[in-house]
CSV table of C-alpha atoms and ligand atoms in Angstrom, one decimal:
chain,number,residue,atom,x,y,z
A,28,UNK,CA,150.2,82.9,206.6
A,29,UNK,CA,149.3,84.1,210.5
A,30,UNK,CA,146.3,82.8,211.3
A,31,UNK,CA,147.0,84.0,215.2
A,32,UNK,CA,144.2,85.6,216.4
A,33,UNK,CA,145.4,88.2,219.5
A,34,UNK,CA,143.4,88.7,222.3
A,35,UNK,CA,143.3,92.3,223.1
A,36,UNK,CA,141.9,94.1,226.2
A,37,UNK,CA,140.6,98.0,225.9
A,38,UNK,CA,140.5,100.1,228.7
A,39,UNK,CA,137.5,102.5,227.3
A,40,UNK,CA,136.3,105.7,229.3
A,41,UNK,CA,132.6,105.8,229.8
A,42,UNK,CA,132.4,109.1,228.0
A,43,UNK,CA,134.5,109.0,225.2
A,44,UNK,CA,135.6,105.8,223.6
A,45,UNK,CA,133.0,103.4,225.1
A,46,UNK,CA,130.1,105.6,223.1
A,47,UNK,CA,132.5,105.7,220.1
A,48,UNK,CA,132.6,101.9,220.2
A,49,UNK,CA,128.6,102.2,220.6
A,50,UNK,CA,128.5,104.3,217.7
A,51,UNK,CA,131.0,102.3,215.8
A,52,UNK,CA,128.6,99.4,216.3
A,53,UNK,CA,124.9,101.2,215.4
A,54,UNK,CA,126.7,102.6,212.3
A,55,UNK,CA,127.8,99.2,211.2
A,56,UNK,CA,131.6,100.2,210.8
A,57,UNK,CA,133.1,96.7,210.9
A,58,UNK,CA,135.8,95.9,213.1
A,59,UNK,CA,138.3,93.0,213.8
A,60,UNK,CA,136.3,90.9,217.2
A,61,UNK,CA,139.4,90.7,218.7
A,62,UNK,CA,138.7,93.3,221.3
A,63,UNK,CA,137.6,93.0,224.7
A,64,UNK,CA,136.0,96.0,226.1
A,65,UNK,CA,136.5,96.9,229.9
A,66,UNK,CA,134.2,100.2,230.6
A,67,UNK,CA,135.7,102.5,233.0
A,68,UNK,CA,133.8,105.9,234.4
A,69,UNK,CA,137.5,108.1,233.3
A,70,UNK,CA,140.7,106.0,232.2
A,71,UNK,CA,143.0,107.9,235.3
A,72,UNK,CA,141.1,105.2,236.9
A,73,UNK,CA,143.7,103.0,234.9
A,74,UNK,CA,146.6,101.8,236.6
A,75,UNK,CA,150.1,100.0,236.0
A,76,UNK,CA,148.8,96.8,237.7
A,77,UNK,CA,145.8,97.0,235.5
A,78,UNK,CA,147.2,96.8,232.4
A,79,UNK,CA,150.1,94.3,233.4
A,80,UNK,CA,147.3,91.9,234.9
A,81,UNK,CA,145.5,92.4,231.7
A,82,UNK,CA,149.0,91.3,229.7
A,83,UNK,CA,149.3,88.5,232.7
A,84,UNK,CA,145.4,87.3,232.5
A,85,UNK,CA,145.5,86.4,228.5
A,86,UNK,CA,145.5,89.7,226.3
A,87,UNK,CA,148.4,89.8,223.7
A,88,UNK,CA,147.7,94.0,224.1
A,89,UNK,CA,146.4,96.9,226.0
A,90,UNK,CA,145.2,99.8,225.1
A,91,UNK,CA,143.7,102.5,226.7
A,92,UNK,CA,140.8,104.8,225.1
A,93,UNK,CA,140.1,107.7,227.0
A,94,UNK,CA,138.7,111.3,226.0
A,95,UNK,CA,140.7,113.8,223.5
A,96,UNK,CA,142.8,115.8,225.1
A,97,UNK,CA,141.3,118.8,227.4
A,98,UNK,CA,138.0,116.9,227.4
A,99,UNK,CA,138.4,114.5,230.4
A,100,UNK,CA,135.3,114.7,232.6
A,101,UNK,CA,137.6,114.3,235.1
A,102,UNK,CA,140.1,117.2,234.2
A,103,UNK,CA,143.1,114.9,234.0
A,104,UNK,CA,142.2,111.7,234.4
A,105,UNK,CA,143.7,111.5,230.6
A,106,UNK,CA,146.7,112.7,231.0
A,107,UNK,CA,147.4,110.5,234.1
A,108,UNK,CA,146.4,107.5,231.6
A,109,UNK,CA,149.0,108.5,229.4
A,110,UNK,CA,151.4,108.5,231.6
A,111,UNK,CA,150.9,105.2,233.1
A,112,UNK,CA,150.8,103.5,229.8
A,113,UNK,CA,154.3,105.1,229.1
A,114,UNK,CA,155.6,103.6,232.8
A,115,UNK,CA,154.0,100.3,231.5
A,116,UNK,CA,155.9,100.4,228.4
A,117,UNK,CA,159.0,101.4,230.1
A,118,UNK,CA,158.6,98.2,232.3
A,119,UNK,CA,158.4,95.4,229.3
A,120,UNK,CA,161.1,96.9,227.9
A,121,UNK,CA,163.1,96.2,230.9
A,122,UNK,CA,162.0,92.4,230.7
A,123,UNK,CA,162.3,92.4,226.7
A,124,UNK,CA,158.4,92.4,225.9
A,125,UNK,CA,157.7,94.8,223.2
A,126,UNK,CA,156.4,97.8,224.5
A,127,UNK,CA,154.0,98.3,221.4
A,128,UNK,CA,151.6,95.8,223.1
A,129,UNK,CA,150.5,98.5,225.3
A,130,UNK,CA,148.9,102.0,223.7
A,131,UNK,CA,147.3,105.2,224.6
A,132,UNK,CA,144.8,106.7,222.0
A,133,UNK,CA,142.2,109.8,222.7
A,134,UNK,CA,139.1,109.9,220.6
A,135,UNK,CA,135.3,111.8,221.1
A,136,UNK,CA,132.2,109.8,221.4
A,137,UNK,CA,131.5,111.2,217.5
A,138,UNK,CA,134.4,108.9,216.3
A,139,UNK,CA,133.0,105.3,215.8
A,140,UNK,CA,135.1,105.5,212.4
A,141,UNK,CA,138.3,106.0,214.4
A,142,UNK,CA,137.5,103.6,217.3
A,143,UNK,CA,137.0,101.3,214.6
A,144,UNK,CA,140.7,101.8,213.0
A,145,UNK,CA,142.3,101.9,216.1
A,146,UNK,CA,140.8,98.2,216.5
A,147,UNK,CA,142.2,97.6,213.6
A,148,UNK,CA,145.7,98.6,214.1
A,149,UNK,CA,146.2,96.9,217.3
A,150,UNK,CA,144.9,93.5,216.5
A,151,UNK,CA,147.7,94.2,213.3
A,152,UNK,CA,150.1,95.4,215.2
A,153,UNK,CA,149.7,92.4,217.7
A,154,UNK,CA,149.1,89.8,214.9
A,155,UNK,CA,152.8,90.6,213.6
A,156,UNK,CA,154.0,90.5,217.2
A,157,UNK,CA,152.5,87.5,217.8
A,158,UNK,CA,151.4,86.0,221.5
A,159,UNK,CA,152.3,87.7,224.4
A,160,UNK,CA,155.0,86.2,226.4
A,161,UNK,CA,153.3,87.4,229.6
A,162,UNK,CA,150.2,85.1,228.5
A,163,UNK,CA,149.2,83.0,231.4
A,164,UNK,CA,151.6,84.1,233.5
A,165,UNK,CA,149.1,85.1,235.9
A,166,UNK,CA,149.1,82.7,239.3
A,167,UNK,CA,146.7,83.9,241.5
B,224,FES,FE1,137.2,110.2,229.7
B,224,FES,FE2,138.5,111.0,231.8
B,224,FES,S1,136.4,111.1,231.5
B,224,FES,S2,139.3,110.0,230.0
């Protein structure tokens, strides 16, 4: 039996997920607590550095959670998210960390179901990865 527990940090945009996760929460859709939400005004905001000091600082994932596609606030903040969680990806690889620990998703501030499942499929993703190798690796 795993009774590991992950520690995963969210990127969330302001607009999209962070109100989804609201909703999520006044609707009573029950999630796994092992999310740690970090509000951001768009998720271009996101860089490589963030989510690597995230990995480095104690979460076993990252994920970002930024508006559906065509629906950034910020025209392409989005897209500029997806990208740099693919470059993150890219980068474990190289050092032989599963890349999985680190996801993109896109959801509407209507889907508190969805933020919901996608809480739920990290924290089992990362369960059956296991801790993070990068875990307290931070030393500043
Ligand atoms: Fe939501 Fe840009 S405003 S991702």
């Amino acid at each position: 039996m795993n009774n590991f527990e992950p520690l995963i940090a969210v990127f969330s945009c302001h607009y999209c997920s962070y109100a989804a996760a609201d909703l999520a929460g006044s609707s009573r859709i029950q999630y796994p607590p092992n999310t740690r939400i970090i509000k951001v005004p768009c998720t271009g905001r996101i860089s490589v550095n963030h989510i690597l000091r995230a990995l480095e600082c104690g979460a076993d994932g990252v994920y970002v959670a930024g508006c559906l596609e065509g629906t950034c606030h910020f025209v392409s903040g989005n897209f500029k998210a997806k990208q740099r969680v693919q470059s993150a990806k890219s980068l474990l690889g190289e050092i032989n960390i599963e890349p999985e620990r680190v996801q993109m998703y896109f959801m509407s501030a209507a889907e508190g179901s969805k933020f919901a499942n996608v809480a739920k499929e990290m924290t089992e993703t990362i369960k059956e990865l296991g801790p993070s190798p990068l875990k307290g690796t931070n030393t500043q």
